[in-house]
Short mmCIF file of C-alpha atoms in Angstrom, two decimals:
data_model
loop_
_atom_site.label_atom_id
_atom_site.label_comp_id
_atom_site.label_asym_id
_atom_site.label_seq_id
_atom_site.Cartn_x
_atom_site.Cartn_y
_atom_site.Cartn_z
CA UNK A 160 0.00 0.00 0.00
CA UNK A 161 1.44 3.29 -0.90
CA UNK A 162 1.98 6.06 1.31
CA UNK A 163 -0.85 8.19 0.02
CA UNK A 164 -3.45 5.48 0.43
CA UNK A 165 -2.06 5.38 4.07
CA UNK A 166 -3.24 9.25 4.69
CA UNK A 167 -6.04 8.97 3.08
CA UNK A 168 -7.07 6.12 5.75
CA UNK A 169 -5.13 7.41 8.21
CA UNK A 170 -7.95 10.34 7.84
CA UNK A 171 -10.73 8.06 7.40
CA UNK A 172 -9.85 6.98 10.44
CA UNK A 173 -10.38 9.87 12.90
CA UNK A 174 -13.39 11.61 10.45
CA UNK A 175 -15.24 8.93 8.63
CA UNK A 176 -18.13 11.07 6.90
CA UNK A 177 -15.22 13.86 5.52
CA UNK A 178 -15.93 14.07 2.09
CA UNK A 179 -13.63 12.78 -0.80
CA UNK A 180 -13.10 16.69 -2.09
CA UNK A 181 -11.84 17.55 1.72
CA UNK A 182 -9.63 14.18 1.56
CA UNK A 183 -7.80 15.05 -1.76
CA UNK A 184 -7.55 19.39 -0.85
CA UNK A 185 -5.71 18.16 2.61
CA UNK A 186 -3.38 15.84 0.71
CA UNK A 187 -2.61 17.91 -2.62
CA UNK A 188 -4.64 15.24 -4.86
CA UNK A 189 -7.81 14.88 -6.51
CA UNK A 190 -10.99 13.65 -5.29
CA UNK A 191 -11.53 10.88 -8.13
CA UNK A 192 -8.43 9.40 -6.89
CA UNK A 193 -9.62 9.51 -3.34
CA UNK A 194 -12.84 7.69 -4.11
CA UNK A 195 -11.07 5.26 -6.68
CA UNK A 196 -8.69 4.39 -3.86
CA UNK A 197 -11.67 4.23 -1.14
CA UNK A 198 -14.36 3.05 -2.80
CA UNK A 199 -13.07 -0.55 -3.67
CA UNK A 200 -11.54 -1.29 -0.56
CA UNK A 201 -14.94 -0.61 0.86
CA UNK A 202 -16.36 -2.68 -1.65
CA UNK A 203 -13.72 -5.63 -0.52
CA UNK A 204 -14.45 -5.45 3.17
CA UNK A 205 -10.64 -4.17 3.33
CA UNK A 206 -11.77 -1.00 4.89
CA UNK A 207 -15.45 -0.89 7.01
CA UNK A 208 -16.56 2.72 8.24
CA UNK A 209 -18.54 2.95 10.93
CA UNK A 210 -20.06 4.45 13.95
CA UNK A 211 -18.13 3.48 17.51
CA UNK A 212 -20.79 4.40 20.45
CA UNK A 213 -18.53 5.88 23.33
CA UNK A 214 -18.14 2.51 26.06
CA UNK A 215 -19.27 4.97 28.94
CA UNK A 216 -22.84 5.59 27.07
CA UNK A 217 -23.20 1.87 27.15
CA UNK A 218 -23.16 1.76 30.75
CA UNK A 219 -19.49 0.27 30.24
CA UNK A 220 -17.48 2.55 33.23
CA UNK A 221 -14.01 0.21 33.72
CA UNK A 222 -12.07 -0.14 30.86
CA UNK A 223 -8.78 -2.44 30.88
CA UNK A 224 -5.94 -3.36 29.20
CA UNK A 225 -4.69 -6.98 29.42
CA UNK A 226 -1.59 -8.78 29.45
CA UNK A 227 -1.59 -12.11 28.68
CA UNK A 228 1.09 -14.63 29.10
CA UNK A 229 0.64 -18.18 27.74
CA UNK A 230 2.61 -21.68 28.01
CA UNK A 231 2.20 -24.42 25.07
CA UNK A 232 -0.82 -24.04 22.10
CA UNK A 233 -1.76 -20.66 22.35
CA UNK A 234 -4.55 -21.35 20.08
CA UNK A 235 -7.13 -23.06 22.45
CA UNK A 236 -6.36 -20.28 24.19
CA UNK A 237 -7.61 -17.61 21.71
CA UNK A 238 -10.67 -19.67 21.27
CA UNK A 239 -12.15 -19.31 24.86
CA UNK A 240 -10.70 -15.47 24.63
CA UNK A 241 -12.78 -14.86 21.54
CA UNK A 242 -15.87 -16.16 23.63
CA UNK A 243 -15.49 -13.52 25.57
CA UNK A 244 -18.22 -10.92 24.17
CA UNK A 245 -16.67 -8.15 26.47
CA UNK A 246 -13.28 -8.12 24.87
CA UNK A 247 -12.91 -5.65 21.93
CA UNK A 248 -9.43 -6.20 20.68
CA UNK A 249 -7.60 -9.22 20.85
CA UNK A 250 -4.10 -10.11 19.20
CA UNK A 251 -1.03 -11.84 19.34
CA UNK A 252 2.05 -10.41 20.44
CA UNK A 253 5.60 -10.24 20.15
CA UNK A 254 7.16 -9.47 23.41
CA UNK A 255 7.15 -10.37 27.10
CA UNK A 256 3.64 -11.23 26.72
CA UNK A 257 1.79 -13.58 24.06
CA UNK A 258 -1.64 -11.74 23.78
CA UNK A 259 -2.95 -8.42 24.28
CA UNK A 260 -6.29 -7.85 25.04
CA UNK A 261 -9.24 -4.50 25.46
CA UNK A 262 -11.82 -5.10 27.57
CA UNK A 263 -14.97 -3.08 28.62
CA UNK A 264 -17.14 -3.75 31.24
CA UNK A 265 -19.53 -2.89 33.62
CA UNK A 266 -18.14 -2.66 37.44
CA UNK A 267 -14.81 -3.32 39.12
CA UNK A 268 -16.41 -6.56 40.25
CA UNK A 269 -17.07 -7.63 36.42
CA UNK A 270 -13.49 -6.93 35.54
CA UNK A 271 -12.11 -8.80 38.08
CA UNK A 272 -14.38 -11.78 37.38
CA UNK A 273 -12.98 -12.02 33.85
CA UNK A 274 -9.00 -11.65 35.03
CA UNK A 275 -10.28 -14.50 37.19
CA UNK A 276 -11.90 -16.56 34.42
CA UNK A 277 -8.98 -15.62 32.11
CA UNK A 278 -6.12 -16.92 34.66
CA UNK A 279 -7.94 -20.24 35.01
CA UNK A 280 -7.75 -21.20 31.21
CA UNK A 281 -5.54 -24.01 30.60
CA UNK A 282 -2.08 -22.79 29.50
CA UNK A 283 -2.34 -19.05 31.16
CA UNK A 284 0.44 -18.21 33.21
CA UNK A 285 -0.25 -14.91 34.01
CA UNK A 286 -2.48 -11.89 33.42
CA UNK A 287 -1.56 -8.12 33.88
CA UNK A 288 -3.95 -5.58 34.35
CA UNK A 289 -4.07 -1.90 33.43
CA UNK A 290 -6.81 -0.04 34.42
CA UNK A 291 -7.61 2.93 31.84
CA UNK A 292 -7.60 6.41 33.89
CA UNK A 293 -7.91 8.74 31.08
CA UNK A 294 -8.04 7.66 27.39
CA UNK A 295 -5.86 10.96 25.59
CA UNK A 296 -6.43 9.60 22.45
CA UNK A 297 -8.06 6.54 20.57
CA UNK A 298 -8.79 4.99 17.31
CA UNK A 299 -12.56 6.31 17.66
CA UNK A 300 -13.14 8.18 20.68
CA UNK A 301 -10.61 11.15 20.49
CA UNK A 302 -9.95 12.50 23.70
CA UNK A 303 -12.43 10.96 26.39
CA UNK A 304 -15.07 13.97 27.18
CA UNK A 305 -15.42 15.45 30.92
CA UNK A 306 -19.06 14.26 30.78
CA UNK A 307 -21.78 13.44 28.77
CA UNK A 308 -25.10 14.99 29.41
CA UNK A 309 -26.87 13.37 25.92
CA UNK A 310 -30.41 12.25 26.24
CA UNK A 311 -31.09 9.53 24.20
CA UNK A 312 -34.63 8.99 22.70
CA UNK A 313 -35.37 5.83 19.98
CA UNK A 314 -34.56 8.02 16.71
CA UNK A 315 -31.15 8.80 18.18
CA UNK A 316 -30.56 4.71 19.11
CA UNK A 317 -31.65 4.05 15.36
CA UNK A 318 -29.51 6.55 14.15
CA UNK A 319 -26.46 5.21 15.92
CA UNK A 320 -27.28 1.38 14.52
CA UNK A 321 -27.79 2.41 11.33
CA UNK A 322 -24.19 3.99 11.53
CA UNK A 323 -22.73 0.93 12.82
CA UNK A 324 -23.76 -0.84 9.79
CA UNK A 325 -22.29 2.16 7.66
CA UNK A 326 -20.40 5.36 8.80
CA UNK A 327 -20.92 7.03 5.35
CA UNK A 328 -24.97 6.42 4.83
CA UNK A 329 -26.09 9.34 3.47
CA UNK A 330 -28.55 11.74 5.48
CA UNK A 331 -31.19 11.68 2.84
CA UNK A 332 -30.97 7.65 3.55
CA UNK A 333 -30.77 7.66 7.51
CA UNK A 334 -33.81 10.15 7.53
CA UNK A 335 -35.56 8.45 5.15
CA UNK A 336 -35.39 5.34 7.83
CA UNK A 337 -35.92 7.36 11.09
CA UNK A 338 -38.63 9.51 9.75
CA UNK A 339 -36.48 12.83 9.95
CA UNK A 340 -36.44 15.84 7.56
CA UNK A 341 -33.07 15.95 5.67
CA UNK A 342 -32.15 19.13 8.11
CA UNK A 343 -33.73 17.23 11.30
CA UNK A 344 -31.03 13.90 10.44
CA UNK A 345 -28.44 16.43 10.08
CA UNK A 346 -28.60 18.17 12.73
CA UNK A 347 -28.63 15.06 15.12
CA UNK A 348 -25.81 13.29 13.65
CA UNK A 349 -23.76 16.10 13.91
CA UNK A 350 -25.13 16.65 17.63
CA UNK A 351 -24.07 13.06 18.69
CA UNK A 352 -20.51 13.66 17.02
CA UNK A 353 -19.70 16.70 18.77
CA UNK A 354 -21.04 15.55 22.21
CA UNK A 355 -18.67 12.51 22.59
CA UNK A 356 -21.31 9.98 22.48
CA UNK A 357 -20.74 8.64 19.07
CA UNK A 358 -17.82 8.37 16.91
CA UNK A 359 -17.11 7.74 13.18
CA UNK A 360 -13.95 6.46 11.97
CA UNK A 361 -12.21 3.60 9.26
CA UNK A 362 -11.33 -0.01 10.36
CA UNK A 363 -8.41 -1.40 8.18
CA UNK A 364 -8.90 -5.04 7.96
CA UNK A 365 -5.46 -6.32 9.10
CA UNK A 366 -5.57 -9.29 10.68
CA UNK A 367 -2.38 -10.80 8.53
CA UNK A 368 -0.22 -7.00 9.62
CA UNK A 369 1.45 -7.07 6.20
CA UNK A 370 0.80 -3.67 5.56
CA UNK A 371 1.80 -1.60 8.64
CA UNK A 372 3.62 -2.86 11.67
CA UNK A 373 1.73 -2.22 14.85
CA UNK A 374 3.54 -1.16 18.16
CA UNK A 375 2.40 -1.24 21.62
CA UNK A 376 4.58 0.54 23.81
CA UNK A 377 4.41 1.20 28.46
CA UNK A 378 5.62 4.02 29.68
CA UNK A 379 6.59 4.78 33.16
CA UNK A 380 7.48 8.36 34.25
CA UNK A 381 8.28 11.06 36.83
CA UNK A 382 6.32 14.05 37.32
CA UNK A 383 5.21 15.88 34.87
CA UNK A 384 3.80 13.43 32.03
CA UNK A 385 3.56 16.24 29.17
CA UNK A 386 6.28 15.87 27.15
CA UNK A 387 5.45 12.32 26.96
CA UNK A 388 1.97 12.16 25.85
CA UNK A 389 2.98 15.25 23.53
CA UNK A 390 5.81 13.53 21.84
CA UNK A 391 3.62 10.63 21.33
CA UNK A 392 0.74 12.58 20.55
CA UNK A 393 2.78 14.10 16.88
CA UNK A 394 2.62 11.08 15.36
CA UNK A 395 0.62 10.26 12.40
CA UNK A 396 0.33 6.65 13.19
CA UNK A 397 -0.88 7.37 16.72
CA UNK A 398 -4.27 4.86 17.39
CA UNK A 399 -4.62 4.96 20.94
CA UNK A 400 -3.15 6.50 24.24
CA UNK A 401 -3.97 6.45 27.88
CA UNK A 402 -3.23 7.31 31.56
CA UNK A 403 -2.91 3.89 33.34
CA UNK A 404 -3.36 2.87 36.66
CA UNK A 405 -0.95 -0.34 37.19
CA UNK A 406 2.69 -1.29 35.88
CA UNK A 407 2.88 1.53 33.17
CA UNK A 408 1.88 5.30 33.55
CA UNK A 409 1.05 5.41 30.23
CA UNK A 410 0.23 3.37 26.98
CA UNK A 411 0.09 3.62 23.62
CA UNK A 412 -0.60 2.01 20.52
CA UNK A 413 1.22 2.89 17.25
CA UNK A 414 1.84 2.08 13.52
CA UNK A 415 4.61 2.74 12.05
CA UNK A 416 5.78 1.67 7.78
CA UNK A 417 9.80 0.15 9.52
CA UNK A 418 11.05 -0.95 12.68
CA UNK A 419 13.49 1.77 11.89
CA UNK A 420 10.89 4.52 12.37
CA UNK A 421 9.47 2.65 15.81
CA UNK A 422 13.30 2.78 17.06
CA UNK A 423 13.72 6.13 16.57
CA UNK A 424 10.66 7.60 18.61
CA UNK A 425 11.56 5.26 21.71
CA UNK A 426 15.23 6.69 21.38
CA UNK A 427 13.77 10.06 21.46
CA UNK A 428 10.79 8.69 24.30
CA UNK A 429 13.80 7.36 26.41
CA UNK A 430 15.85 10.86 26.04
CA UNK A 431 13.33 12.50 27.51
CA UNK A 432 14.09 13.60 31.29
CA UNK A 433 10.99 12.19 32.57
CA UNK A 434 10.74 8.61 31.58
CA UNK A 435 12.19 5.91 33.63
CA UNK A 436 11.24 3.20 31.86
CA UNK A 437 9.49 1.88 28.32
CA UNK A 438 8.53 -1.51 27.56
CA UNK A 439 7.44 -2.93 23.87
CA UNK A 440 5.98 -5.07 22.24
CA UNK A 441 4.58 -6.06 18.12
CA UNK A 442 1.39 -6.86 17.63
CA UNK A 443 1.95 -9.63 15.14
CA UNK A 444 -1.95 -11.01 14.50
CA UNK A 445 -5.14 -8.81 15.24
CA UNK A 446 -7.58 -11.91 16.14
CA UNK A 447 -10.28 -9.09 17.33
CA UNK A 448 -11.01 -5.40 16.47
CA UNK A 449 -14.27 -4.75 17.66
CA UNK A 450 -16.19 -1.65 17.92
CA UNK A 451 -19.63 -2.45 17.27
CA UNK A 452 -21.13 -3.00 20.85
CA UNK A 453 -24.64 -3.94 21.56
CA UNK A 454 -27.28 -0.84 22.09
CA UNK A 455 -29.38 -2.45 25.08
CA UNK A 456 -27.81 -0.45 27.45
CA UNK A 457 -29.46 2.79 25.46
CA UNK A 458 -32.65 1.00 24.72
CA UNK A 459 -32.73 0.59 28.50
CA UNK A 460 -32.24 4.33 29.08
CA UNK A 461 -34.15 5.58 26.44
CA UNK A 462 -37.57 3.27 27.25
#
């Protein structure tokens, strides 16, 4: 994949519904090239866009990050993982630990239930926990809002699933199926964007990693965390970062075209005054990217 295609995903990503014109004036190109480049990998199921419902909304309030380290076949091991309805992201590592896993749940009690469950598969040999204290940045969610103080009523819950099927429906289409004027669809949409409740962003289809190399990367620091989560914040490949509560301060997941280009931003992490430590590790096999969680919770809320 050229390194054109890559921006123009790596935009898709963080704004799904930007239009093709906007694509191609931010790059220099034009926008029949943008939609010849999107438009088949859409087609192909190489690229699905669509809506991520903030975890918090969906009464999810502990989020974790898990690390998992295996003895013998990890495979039955991935099996009874991918049972596991809770756990958005699953993958294979390279590095101290053989999977990495993304969970979302409901209570402290929940999570530790699953570590529990988790540690008691045959062939686990231990499980790490970090405990997400602020999510800075993320593939869908941006930086995670103060609050939310959305209402949710049923044309707002059928706006959101008919955006998890596709990010890019067109507002003529969603109004025509929630019985909204063209002005009325807009103007929600937009409403649940900019309120944090609702995201829209590209999923690259990458479960064989032949295209990009994806880093995960723990940081531990002294005071001041800034410069860290600013250094990591300028770069392009940047898909998620968070304040941890556990063995890392920080963590962050990257992708980067060489192992080159990884090496040289933990050089410049490490030179920084305020780290102490950075562990890291390749994802080598995404088993589980997962982003389309069940609505109950709102259907709940909004009856």
């Amino acid at each position: 994949m050229d390194q054109l295609t890559k921006n123009i995903i790596a935009i898709l990503r963080r704004h799904g519904r930007i239009s093709y014109s906007d694509i191609a004036r931010e790059l220099g190109t034009t926008r029949d090239f943008v939609a010849r480049t999107v438009n088949p990998l859409i087609q192909s199921g190489e690229l699905r866009i669509i809506a991520g419902p903030h975890p918090r909304v969906l009464g999810l309030t502990v989020s974790a990050h898990l690390s998992i380290k295996v003895s013998g076949n990890i495979e039955p091991i991935l099996s009874s993982l991918e049972e596991m309805e809770s756990l958005v992201f699953i993958s294979v590592a390279a590095g101290a630990y053989q999977i990495i896993a993304e969970t979302g749940l409901p209570s402290m009690a929940d999570l530790g239930q699953q570590v529990a469950t988790i540690r008691a598969i045959e062939g686990v040999t231990e499980v790490q926990v970090l405990l997400y204290e602020r999510i800075l940045s993320s593939f869908f969610l941006g930086e995670e809002p103060e609050s939310f103080d959305h209402n949710f009523d049923e044309v707002d819950i059928s706006i959101i699933t008919l955006l998890q099927q596709d990010g890019r429906a067109s507002y003529a289409d969603i109004a025509r199926n929630v019985g909204l004027s063209l002005s009325g669809c807009r103007t929600r949409v937009q409403r649940l964007l900019e309120s944090g409740v609702m995201q829209i962003g590209a999923i690259k289809k990458r479960s064989d990693m032949t295209d990009d190399l994806l880093f995960g990367i723990g940081i531990n620091v002294h005071a001041n965390q800034t410069d860290v989560t600013r250094r990591i914040g300028e770069e392009p490949g940047l898909e998620f970062m968070a304040r941890t509560v556990g063995r890392f301060d920080i963590i962050a997941t990257l992708s980067f075209n060489s192992l080159r280009d990884f090496n040289q931003m933990v050089s410049q992490l490490l030179a920084l005054p305020t780290v102490t430590f950075c562990e890291q590790w390749l994802h080598v096999q995404i088993v589980r990217e997962r982003y389309d969680r069940t609505l109950e919770h709102l259907k709940v809320s909004a009856g």
